Amino acid sequence: MSSRPRFLGPGGRMGTFTVDAGSTGTGRRTWEPFIDTWNDRMGDLYPLPEFSASTVEGFRGTMRSVALQDTAVNELWASSPVSTRAVGAHEHDQVRLYVGLRGAVTLRDPHDQGGDARVSAGTYFLHHCTVENHFHTTPVIGTRIFIFPGDALRALVAGRPRAGRATSPAAQILMAHTSTVQQVVGGLSPAGAQASRNALLELVKGLLLDAFDDREPAFTPALAQAARNLADTRLTDAELSPAAIAAHLHVSVRTLQRAFAETDEPLSAYIRRRRLEEAAAALLAPGSRLSVTEAAARWQFTDSSHFIRSFKKHYHATPAQFARRPA
């Protein structure tokens, strides 16, 4: 298990702790070290429920937690079911956001209203948590669970749990920022951790209100990353353009341009580079019979000549010369 949190002072936390059943073994040998680390680092703020014996003994998967002061982001990928056995009597004042990545998590009657909340892949559920509630997952599960202090978001969700699609523009921008935080948290300064935590809060507010303050500094890096993520899924799409991405993310083209003005690469240049990279990977693939004409058409270059010029400028070789390079 990797455990490298850094402390910011009394009550301040920053860092990440991870456990991977593939490297540490399955079952109790994987589960218990992670729980012990959580209780040591986060347990005073966010005490955990007691998990079922089958969860502990049979766990196979990966858990990763990121701590940003009073906020935590937990990501779980498992090929074994996870369920609680006892939840205790702790009183909470938290706002929790569950985002389904695969499978489903079911929260048992989270607000004593006679109904469970099921968070399946591609959906989210956000609520104000005052008491712990039981939950269980499908045998194959992927989910992100965000935990925020109640006073940061309570006014927006108290008594009004929210559910929606995790594919919405606001959700995509939030998830893009979260992935960035997971990658860089180990190198963040205390000020950087505070800024990242505040950005998460602003983006969750945007998810709830379906609107962002595009003058908010925390918004622009997340928007730029969400735009890149979206572009990567549509590189062979003839309609892909900065205007199309802006429309998909429900922002103006000017807002998107401002987000990329703070980066080293405009969005149009990013799209062109990623198309060239995908074409290059396809040309080098074992057994590839992809022609230059086919590559140009697949990755939406005007014609073969344009593709060859762009490719040579980027790789200092023509596509044919590049394809002959040893793997």
Coordinates of C-alpha atoms in Angstrom, one line a residue:
M1 CA 0.0 0.0 0.0
S2 CA 1.1 3.5 -0.8
S3 CA 0.6 6.1 2.0
R4 CA 2.2 9.5 1.6
P5 CA 0.0 12.2 3.1
R6 CA 1.5 15.5 4.1
F7 CA 0.1 17.5 7.0
L8 CA -0.7 21.2 6.8
G9 CA -1.0 21.8 10.5
P10 CA -3.6 21.1 13.1
G11 CA -6.6 19.4 11.4
G12 CA -5.1 20.0 8.0
R13 CA -4.4 17.1 5.6
M14 CA -3.2 16.6 2.1
G15 CA -2.1 13.6 0.2
T16 CA -3.2 10.3 -1.1
F17 CA -3.3 6.7 0.1
T18 CA -3.9 3.8 -2.2
V19 CA -4.3 0.0 -2.0
D20 CA -4.2 -2.4 -4.9
A21 CA -5.2 -6.0 -4.5
G22 CA -3.1 -6.8 -7.5
S23 CA 0.1 -5.9 -5.8
T24 CA -0.7 -6.5 -2.1
G25 CA -2.8 -9.7 -2.3
T26 CA -6.6 -10.1 -2.0
G27 CA -9.0 -10.1 0.9
R28 CA -8.0 -9.0 4.4
R29 CA -4.3 -8.4 3.5
T30 CA -5.5 -5.7 1.1
W31 CA -8.5 -4.3 3.0
E32 CA -7.3 -3.9 6.5
P33 CA -4.2 -1.8 5.8
F34 CA -6.3 0.7 3.8
I35 CA -8.9 0.9 6.6
D36 CA -6.2 1.4 9.2
T37 CA -4.6 4.2 7.1
W38 CA -8.0 5.9 6.6
N39 CA -8.8 5.8 10.3
D40 CA -5.3 7.3 11.0
R41 CA -5.5 10.0 8.4
M42 CA -9.3 10.8 8.1
G43 CA -11.1 8.9 10.7
D44 CA -11.6 11.8 13.1
L45 CA -13.3 13.8 10.3
Y46 CA -15.1 11.0 8.5
P47 CA -15.4 7.7 10.5
L48 CA -16.1 4.7 8.4
P49 CA -18.9 2.1 8.9
E50 CA -18.1 -1.5 9.7
F51 CA -17.9 -3.6 6.5
S52 CA -19.2 -7.1 6.1
A53 CA -17.0 -10.1 6.6
S54 CA -17.4 -11.1 2.9
T55 CA -16.1 -7.7 1.9
V56 CA -13.1 -8.0 4.1
E57 CA -12.2 -11.6 3.2
G58 CA -13.0 -11.5 -0.5
F59 CA -11.9 -8.0 -1.6
R60 CA -10.3 -7.8 -5.0
G61 CA -9.7 -4.4 -6.4
T62 CA -8.2 -1.0 -6.0
M63 CA -9.0 1.8 -3.6
R64 CA -7.5 5.3 -3.8
S65 CA -8.3 8.2 -1.5
V66 CA -7.2 11.8 -1.9
A67 CA -7.4 14.1 1.1
L68 CA -7.5 17.8 0.6
Q69 CA -7.8 19.3 4.0
D70 CA -11.5 18.7 5.0
T71 CA -12.5 17.2 1.7
A72 CA -11.9 13.6 0.5
V73 CA -12.3 11.9 -2.9
N74 CA -12.4 8.1 -2.9
E75 CA -12.2 6.0 -6.0
L76 CA -13.1 2.3 -5.8
W77 CA -12.7 -0.3 -8.6
A78 CA -13.4 -3.9 -7.5
S79 CA -14.4 -7.3 -8.9
S80 CA -15.9 -8.3 -5.6
P81 CA -19.0 -6.9 -3.8
V82 CA -18.6 -4.3 -1.0
S83 CA -21.2 -4.0 1.7
T84 CA -21.6 -2.7 5.2
R85 CA -22.4 -4.7 8.3
A86 CA -22.9 -2.0 10.9
V87 CA -23.0 1.8 10.5
G88 CA -22.8 3.0 14.1
A89 CA -24.5 6.0 15.6
H90 CA -22.2 8.7 14.5
E91 CA -23.9 12.0 13.7
H92 CA -22.6 13.5 10.5
D93 CA -22.8 16.9 8.8
Q94 CA -21.4 16.0 5.3
V95 CA -22.4 16.4 1.7
R96 CA -21.6 13.3 -0.3
L97 CA -21.5 12.9 -4.0
Y98 CA -21.5 9.4 -5.6
V99 CA -20.6 9.1 -9.2
G100 CA -21.1 5.7 -10.9
L101 CA -18.4 4.5 -13.2
R102 CA -19.4 0.8 -13.6
G103 CA -21.8 -1.5 -11.8
A104 CA -23.9 0.1 -9.1
V105 CA -23.9 1.3 -5.5
T106 CA -27.2 1.1 -3.6
L107 CA -27.7 3.3 -0.5
R108 CA -30.3 1.9 1.8
D109 CA -33.0 4.6 2.4
P110 CA -30.5 7.5 2.9
H111 CA -33.1 9.9 4.1
D112 CA -35.7 7.7 5.9
Q113 CA -38.2 8.3 3.1
G114 CA -38.9 4.7 2.4
G115 CA -36.7 4.4 -0.7
D116 CA -33.2 3.3 -1.6
A117 CA -30.9 5.3 -3.9
R118 CA -29.2 3.4 -6.6
V119 CA -26.2 5.0 -8.3
S120 CA -25.5 3.1 -11.5
A121 CA -22.8 3.7 -14.2
G122 CA -23.2 7.1 -15.8
T123 CA -25.3 8.6 -13.0
Y124 CA -24.6 10.6 -9.8
F125 CA -26.4 11.1 -6.5
L126 CA -25.7 13.9 -4.1
H127 CA -27.1 14.4 -0.6
H128 CA -26.7 15.9 2.8
C129 CA -25.6 13.1 5.1
T130 CA -26.6 13.4 8.8
V131 CA -26.4 9.7 9.8
E132 CA -24.5 6.8 8.3
N133 CA -26.5 4.5 6.2
H134 CA -26.0 1.0 4.9
F135 CA -24.9 0.4 1.3
H136 CA -24.0 -2.5 -1.0
T137 CA -22.5 -2.8 -4.4
T138 CA -22.8 -5.1 -7.4
P139 CA -20.1 -7.7 -7.7
V140 CA -18.2 -5.6 -10.2
I141 CA -18.1 -1.9 -9.2
G142 CA -16.4 1.4 -10.1
T143 CA -17.4 4.6 -8.3
R144 CA -16.1 7.9 -7.1
I145 CA -17.3 9.1 -3.7
F146 CA -16.7 12.8 -2.7
I147 CA -17.1 13.9 0.9
F148 CA -17.4 17.6 1.7
P149 CA -18.0 19.4 5.0
G150 CA -21.6 20.1 5.5
D151 CA -21.3 23.9 5.8
A152 CA -19.7 24.2 2.4
L153 CA -22.7 22.9 0.4
R154 CA -25.5 22.1 2.9
A155 CA -27.7 25.0 1.9
L156 CA -27.9 23.7 -1.7
V157 CA -28.9 20.1 -0.8
A158 CA -30.3 19.9 2.7
G159 CA -33.6 18.0 2.4
R160 CA -33.2 17.9 -1.4
P161 CA -31.0 15.1 -2.6
R162 CA -30.0 15.5 -6.2
A163 CA -29.6 12.8 -8.9
G164 CA -28.6 13.1 -12.6
R165 CA -26.5 12.0 -15.5
A166 CA -22.7 11.9 -14.9
T167 CA -22.4 12.6 -18.7
S168 CA -23.8 16.1 -18.3
P169 CA -21.4 19.0 -19.2
A170 CA -21.1 20.1 -15.6
A171 CA -20.4 16.5 -14.4
Q172 CA -17.7 16.1 -17.1
I173 CA -15.9 19.3 -16.0
L174 CA -16.0 18.2 -12.4
M175 CA -14.6 14.7 -13.3
A176 CA -11.9 16.2 -15.4
H177 CA -10.7 18.4 -12.5
T178 CA -10.9 15.4 -10.1
S179 CA -8.6 13.3 -12.4
T180 CA -6.1 16.1 -12.5
V181 CA -6.1 16.4 -8.7
Q182 CA -5.6 12.7 -8.3
Q183 CA -2.5 12.9 -10.6
V184 CA -0.8 16.0 -9.0
V185 CA -1.9 15.9 -5.3
G186 CA 1.5 14.5 -4.1
G187 CA 3.2 17.6 -5.4
L188 CA 0.8 20.2 -4.2
S189 CA 1.8 22.9 -1.8
P190 CA -0.6 23.9 1.0
A191 CA -1.8 26.8 -1.1
G192 CA -2.3 24.5 -4.1
A193 CA -4.2 22.0 -2.0
Q194 CA -6.5 24.8 -0.8
A195 CA -7.1 26.0 -4.3
S196 CA -7.8 22.5 -5.5
R197 CA -10.3 21.9 -2.7
N198 CA -12.0 25.2 -3.4
A199 CA -12.2 24.3 -7.1
L200 CA -13.9 21.1 -6.3
L201 CA -16.5 22.9 -4.3
E202 CA -17.1 25.5 -7.1
L203 CA -17.5 22.7 -9.6
V204 CA -20.0 20.8 -7.5
K205 CA -22.0 24.0 -7.1
G206 CA -22.0 24.3 -10.9
L207 CA -23.3 20.7 -11.1
L208 CA -26.1 21.6 -8.7
L209 CA -27.0 24.9 -10.3
D210 CA -26.2 23.8 -13.9
A211 CA -24.3 27.0 -14.3
F212 CA -20.7 28.2 -13.7
D213 CA -19.2 31.5 -13.0
D214 CA -16.8 31.6 -15.9
R215 CA -14.8 34.4 -14.2
E216 CA -14.0 32.0 -11.4
P217 CA -10.3 31.1 -11.7
A218 CA -10.9 27.6 -10.5
F219 CA -13.2 27.0 -13.4
T220 CA -10.8 27.5 -16.4
P221 CA -8.3 24.6 -15.8
A222 CA -11.1 22.2 -15.3
L223 CA -12.9 23.4 -18.4
A224 CA -9.8 23.0 -20.5
Q225 CA -9.2 19.5 -19.3
A226 CA -12.8 18.5 -19.9
A227 CA -12.5 19.9 -23.4
R228 CA -9.4 17.8 -24.0
N229 CA -11.1 14.7 -22.6
L230 CA -14.1 15.2 -24.9
A231 CA -11.8 15.8 -27.9
D232 CA -10.0 12.6 -27.3
T233 CA -13.2 10.6 -27.7
R234 CA -14.1 12.2 -31.0
L235 CA -10.8 12.5 -32.9
T236 CA -12.3 10.7 -36.0
D237 CA -15.4 12.8 -35.9
A238 CA -15.7 15.2 -38.9
E239 CA -17.7 17.6 -36.8
L240 CA -15.1 18.0 -34.1
S241 CA -14.1 21.6 -33.5
P242 CA -13.7 24.1 -30.7
A243 CA -17.2 25.4 -31.4
A244 CA -18.7 21.9 -31.2
I245 CA -16.9 21.2 -27.9
A246 CA -18.0 24.6 -26.5
A247 CA -21.6 23.7 -27.4
H248 CA -21.4 20.3 -25.8
L249 CA -20.0 21.7 -22.6
H250 CA -22.6 24.5 -22.5
V251 CA -20.1 27.4 -22.7
S252 CA -19.4 30.0 -25.2
V253 CA -16.5 29.7 -27.7
R254 CA -15.0 32.8 -26.1
T255 CA -15.1 31.2 -22.6
L256 CA -13.4 28.1 -24.0
Q257 CA -10.8 30.2 -25.7
R258 CA -10.1 32.0 -22.4
A259 CA -9.6 28.7 -20.7
F260 CA -7.0 27.7 -23.3
A261 CA -5.3 31.1 -23.3
E262 CA -3.7 30.1 -20.0
T263 CA -2.2 26.9 -21.5
D264 CA 0.6 26.3 -23.9
E265 CA -1.5 24.9 -26.6
P266 CA -4.8 26.1 -28.2
L267 CA -7.6 23.6 -28.4
S268 CA -7.4 23.5 -32.2
A269 CA -3.7 22.6 -32.0
Y270 CA -4.4 20.0 -29.4
I271 CA -6.9 18.3 -31.7
R272 CA -4.5 18.4 -34.6
R273 CA -1.7 16.9 -32.5
R274 CA -3.8 14.2 -31.0
R275 CA -5.1 13.2 -34.4
L276 CA -1.5 12.9 -35.6
E277 CA -0.5 10.8 -32.6
E278 CA -3.4 8.4 -33.1
A279 CA -2.6 8.1 -36.8
A280 CA 1.1 7.4 -36.0
A281 CA 0.1 4.7 -33.5
A282 CA -2.1 3.1 -36.1
L283 CA 0.7 3.1 -38.7
L284 CA 3.0 1.4 -36.2
A285 CA 0.5 -1.1 -35.0
P286 CA 1.7 -4.7 -35.7
G287 CA 0.3 -6.0 -39.0
S288 CA -1.0 -2.6 -39.9
R289 CA -2.0 -2.2 -43.6
L290 CA -3.3 1.3 -43.1
S291 CA -2.6 3.5 -46.2
V292 CA -1.7 7.2 -46.0
T293 CA -5.0 8.0 -47.8
E294 CA -7.0 6.0 -45.3
A295 CA -5.2 7.6 -42.3
A296 CA -5.8 11.1 -43.7
A297 CA -9.5 10.3 -44.2
R298 CA -10.0 8.6 -40.8
W299 CA -8.4 11.4 -38.8
Q300 CA -10.2 14.1 -40.8
F301 CA -7.3 15.8 -42.7
T302 CA -8.3 17.6 -45.9
D303 CA -6.4 15.3 -48.2
S304 CA -3.3 13.1 -48.3
S305 CA -1.0 16.0 -49.1
H306 CA -2.2 18.0 -46.1
F307 CA -1.8 14.9 -43.8
I308 CA 1.7 14.2 -45.1
R309 CA 2.8 17.9 -44.5
S310 CA 1.4 18.0 -41.0
F311 CA 2.8 14.6 -40.2
K312 CA 6.3 15.5 -41.4
K313 CA 6.3 18.8 -39.5
H314 CA 5.4 17.0 -36.3
Y315 CA 7.5 13.8 -36.6
H316 CA 10.2 15.0 -39.0
A317 CA 9.4 12.0 -41.2
T318 CA 6.7 11.2 -43.8
P319 CA 4.1 8.7 -42.7
A320 CA 5.7 6.1 -45.0
Q321 CA 9.1 6.7 -43.4
F322 CA 7.6 6.6 -39.9
A323 CA 5.8 3.3 -40.6
R324 CA 9.1 1.7 -41.6
R325 CA 10.8 2.5 -38.2
P326 CA 11.6 -0.5 -36.1
A327 CA 9.0 -1.0 -33.3

